[in-house]
PDB file of C-alpha atoms in Angstrom:
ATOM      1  CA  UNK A   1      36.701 150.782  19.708  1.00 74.00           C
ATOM      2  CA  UNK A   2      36.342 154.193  18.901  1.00 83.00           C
ATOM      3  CA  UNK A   3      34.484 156.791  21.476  1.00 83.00           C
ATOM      4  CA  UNK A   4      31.190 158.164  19.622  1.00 88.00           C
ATOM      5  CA  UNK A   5      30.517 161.868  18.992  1.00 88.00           C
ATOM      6  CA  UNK A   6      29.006 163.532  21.629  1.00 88.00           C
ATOM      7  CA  UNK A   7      25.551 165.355  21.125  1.00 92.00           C
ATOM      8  CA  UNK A   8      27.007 169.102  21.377  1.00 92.00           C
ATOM      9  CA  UNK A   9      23.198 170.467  22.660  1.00 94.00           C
ATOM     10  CA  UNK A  10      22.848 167.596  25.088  1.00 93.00           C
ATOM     11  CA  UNK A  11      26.610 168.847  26.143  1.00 93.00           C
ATOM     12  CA  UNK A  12      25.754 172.182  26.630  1.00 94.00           C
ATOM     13  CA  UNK A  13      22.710 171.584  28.574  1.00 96.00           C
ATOM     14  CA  UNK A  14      24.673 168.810  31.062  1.00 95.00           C
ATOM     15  CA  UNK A  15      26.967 172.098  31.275  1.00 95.00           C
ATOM     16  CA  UNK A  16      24.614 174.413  31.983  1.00 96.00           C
ATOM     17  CA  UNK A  17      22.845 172.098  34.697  1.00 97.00           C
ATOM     18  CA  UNK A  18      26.449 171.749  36.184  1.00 96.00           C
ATOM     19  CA  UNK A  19      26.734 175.347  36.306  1.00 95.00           C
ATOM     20  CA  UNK A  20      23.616 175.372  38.068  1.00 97.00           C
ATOM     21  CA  UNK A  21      23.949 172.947  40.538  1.00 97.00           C
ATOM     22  CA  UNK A  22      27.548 174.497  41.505  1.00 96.00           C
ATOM     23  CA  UNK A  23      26.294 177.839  41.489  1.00 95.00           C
ATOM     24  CA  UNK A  24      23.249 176.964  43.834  1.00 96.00           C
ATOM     25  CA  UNK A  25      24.935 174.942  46.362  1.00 96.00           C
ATOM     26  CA  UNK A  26      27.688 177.456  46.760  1.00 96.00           C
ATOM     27  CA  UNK A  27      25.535 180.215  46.923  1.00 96.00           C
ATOM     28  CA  UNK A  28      23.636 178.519  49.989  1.00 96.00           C
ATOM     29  CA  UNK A  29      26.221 177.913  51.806  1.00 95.00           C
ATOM     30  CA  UNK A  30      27.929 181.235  51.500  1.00 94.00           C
ATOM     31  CA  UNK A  31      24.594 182.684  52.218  1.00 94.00           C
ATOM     32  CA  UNK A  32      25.993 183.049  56.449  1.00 94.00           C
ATOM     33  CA  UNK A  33      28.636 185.320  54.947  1.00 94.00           C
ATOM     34  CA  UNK A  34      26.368 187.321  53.003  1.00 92.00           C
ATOM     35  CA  UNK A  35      28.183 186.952  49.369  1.00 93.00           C
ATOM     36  CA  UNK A  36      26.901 185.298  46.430  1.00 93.00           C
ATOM     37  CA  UNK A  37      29.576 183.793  43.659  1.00 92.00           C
ATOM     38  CA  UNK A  38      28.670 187.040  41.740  1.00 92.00           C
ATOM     39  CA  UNK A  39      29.944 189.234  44.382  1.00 94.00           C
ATOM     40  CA  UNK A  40      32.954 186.686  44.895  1.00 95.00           C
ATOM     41  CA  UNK A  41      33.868 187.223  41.735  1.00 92.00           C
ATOM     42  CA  UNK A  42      34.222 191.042  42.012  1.00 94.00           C
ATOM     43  CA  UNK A  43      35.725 190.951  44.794  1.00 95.00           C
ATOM     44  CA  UNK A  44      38.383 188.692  44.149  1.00 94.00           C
ATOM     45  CA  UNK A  45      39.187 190.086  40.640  1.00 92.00           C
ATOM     46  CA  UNK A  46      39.126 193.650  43.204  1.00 93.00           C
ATOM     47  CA  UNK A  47      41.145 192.590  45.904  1.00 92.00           C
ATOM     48  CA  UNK A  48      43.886 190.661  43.382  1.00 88.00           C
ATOM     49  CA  UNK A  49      44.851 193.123  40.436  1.00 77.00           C
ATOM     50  CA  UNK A  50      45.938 196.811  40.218  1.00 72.00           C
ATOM     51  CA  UNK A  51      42.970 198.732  41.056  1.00 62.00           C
ATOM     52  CA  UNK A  52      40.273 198.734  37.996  1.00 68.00           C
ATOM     53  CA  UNK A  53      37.602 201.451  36.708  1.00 79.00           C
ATOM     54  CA  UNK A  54      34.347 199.706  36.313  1.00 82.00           C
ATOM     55  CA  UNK A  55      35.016 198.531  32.757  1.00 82.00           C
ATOM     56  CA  UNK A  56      38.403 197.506  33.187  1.00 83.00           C
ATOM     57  CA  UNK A  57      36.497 195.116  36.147  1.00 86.00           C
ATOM     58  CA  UNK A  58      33.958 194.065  33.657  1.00 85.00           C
ATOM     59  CA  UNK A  59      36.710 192.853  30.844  1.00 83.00           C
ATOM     60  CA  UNK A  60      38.587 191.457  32.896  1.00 83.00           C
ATOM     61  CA  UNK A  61      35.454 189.216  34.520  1.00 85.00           C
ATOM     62  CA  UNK A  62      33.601 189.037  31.572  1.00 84.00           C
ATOM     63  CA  UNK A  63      30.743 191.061  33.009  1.00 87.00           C
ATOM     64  CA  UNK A  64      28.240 193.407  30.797  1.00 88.00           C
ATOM     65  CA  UNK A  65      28.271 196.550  32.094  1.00 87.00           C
ATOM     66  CA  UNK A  66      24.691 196.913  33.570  1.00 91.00           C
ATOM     67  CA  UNK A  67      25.174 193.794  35.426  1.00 91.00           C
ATOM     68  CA  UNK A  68      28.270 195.269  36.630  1.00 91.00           C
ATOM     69  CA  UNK A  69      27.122 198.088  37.490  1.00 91.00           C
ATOM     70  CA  UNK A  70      24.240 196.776  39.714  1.00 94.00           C
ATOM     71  CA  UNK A  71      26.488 194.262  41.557  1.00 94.00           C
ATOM     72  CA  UNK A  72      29.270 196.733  42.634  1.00 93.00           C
ATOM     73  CA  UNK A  73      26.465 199.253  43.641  1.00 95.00           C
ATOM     74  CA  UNK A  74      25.395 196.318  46.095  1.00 95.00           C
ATOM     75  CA  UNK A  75      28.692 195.602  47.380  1.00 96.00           C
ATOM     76  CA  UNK A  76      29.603 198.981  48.000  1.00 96.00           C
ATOM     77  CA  UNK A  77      26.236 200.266  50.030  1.00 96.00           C
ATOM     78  CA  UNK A  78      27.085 197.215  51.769  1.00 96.00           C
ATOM     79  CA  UNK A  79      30.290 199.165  52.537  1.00 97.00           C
ATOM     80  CA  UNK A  80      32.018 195.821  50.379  1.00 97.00           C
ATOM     81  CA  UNK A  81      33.508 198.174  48.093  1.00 94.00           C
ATOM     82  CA  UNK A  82      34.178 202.002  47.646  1.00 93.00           C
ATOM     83  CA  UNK A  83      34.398 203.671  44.962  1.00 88.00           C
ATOM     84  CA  UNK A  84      37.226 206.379  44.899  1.00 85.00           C
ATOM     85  CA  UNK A  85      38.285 209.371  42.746  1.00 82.00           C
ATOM     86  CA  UNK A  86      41.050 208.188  40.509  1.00 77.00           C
ATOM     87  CA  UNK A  87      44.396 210.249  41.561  1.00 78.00           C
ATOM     88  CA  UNK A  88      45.493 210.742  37.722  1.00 78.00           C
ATOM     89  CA  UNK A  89      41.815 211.493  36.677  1.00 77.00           C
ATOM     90  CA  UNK A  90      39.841 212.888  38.553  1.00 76.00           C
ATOM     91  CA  UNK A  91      36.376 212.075  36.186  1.00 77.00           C
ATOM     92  CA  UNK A  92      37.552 208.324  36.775  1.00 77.00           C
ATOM     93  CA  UNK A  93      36.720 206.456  39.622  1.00 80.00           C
ATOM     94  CA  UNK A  94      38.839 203.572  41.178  1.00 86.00           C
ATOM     95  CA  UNK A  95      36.974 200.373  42.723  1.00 89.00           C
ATOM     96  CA  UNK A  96      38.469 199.511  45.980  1.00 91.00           C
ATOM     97  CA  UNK A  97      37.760 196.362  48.403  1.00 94.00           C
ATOM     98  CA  UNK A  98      37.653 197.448  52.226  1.00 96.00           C
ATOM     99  CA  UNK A  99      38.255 195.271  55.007  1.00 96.00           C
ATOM    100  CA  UNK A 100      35.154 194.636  55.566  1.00 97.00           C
ATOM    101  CA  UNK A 101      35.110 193.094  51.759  1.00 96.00           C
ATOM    102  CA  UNK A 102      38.257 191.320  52.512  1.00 96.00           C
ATOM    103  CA  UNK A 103      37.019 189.511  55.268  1.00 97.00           C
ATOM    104  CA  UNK A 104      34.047 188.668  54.100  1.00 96.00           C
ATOM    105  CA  UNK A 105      35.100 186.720  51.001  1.00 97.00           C
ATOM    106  CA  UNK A 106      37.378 185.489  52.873  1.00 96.00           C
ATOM    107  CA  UNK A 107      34.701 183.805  54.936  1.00 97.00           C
ATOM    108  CA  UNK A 108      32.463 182.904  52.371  1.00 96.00           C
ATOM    109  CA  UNK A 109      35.248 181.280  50.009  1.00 96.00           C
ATOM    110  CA  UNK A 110      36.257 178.515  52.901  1.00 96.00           C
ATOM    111  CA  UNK A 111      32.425 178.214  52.757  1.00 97.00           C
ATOM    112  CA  UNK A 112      32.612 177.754  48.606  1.00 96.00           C
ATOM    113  CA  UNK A 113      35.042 175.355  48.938  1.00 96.00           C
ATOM    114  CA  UNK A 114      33.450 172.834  51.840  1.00 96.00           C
ATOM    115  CA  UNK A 115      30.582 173.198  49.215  1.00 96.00           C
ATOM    116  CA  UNK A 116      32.347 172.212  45.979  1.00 96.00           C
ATOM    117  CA  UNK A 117      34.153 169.356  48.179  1.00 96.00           C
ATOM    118  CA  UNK A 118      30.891 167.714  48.624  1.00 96.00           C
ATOM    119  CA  UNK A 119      29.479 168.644  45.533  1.00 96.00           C
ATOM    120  CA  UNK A 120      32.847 166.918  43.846  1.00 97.00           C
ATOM    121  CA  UNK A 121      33.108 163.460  46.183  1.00 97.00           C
ATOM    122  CA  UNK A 122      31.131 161.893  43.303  1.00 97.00           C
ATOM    123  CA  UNK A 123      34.573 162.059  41.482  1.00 97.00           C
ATOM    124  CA  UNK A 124      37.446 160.185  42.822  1.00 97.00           C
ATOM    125  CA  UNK A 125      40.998 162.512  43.086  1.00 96.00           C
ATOM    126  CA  UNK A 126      41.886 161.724  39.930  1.00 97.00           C
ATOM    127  CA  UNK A 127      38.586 162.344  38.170  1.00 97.00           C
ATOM    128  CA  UNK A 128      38.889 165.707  39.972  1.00 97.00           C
ATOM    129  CA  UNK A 129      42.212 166.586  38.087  1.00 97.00           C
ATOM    130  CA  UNK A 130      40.966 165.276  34.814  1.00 97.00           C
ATOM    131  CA  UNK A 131      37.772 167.417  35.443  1.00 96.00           C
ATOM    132  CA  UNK A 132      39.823 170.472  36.242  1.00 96.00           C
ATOM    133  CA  UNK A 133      42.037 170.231  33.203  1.00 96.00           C
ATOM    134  CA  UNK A 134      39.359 169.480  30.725  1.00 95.00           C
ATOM    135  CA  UNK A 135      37.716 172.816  32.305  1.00 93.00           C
ATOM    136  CA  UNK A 136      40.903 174.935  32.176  1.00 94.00           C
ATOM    137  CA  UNK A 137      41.313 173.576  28.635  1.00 94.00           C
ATOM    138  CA  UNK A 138      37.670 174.455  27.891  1.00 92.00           C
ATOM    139  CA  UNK A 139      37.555 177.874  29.399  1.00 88.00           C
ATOM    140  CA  UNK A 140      41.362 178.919  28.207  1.00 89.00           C
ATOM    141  CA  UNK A 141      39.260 179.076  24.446  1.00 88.00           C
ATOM    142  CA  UNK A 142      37.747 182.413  25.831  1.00 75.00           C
ATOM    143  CA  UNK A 143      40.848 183.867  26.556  1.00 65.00           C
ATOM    144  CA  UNK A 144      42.295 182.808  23.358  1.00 57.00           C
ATOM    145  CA  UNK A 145      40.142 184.337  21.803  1.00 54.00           C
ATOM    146  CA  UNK A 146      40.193 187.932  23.073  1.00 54.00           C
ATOM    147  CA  UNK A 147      43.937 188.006  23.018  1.00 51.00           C
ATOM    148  CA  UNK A 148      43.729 187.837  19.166  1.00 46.00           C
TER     149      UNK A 148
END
């Protein structure tokens, strides 16, 4: 028997919800280490390529500018981030993680994770790698589509 066609709106909204619940759950339970996923993200994309002017970090994370903008002005009067004169221009800044970034996120990630573990025991281990490669597939589009 062939599978029907899914209802692409009813799709997107189970998505959304999903990114919703995920989002919620991990964002209370990071709340101890005082870092949202927005601020994980940053940080991260900070802490694991060559160091980025603000819209080279906003490409690369798929952040508008203004949103950006506000978020790494957050993390760094939190002392998160700094923002640093560029050595090869100096009308460019760089956007640095300290250690105090770097241990943070590294504190609220083991947090993420303990929440995404419960928030995935609905799934057995194998539904888990299904779900993950049906995701990767799904978000890999985006990429895709910049690169041409």
């Amino acid at each position: 028997m062939e599978a029907q066609p899914v209802d692409p709106a009813a799709l997107g909204l189970l998505m959304f919800r999903a990114h919703q619940l995920a989002r919620s759950k991990a964002n209370r339970a990071a709340r101890p280490a005082g870092i949202e996923l927005q601020h994980a993200g940053v940080l991260t994309a900070v802490q694991a390529g060559p160091v980025r002017s603000q819209r080279e970090l906003g490409a690369a994370i798929g952040i508008d500018k203004s949103t950006l903008v506000r978020i790494v002005d957050d993390l760094e009067r939190r002392h998160l981030l700094e923002r640093r004169r560029a050595p090869n221009d100096r009308r460019a800044y760089e956007i640095v993680i300290t250690e105090e970034g770097e241990r943070r996120l590294r504190e609220a990630n083991e947090l993420f994770r303990g929440a995404m573990l419960e928030l995935l025991d609905v799934l057995d281990p194998g539904e888990q790698h299904r779900l993950h490669g049906l995701l990767a597939r799904f978000v890999a589009q985006d990429r895709e589509g910049r690169d041409a």
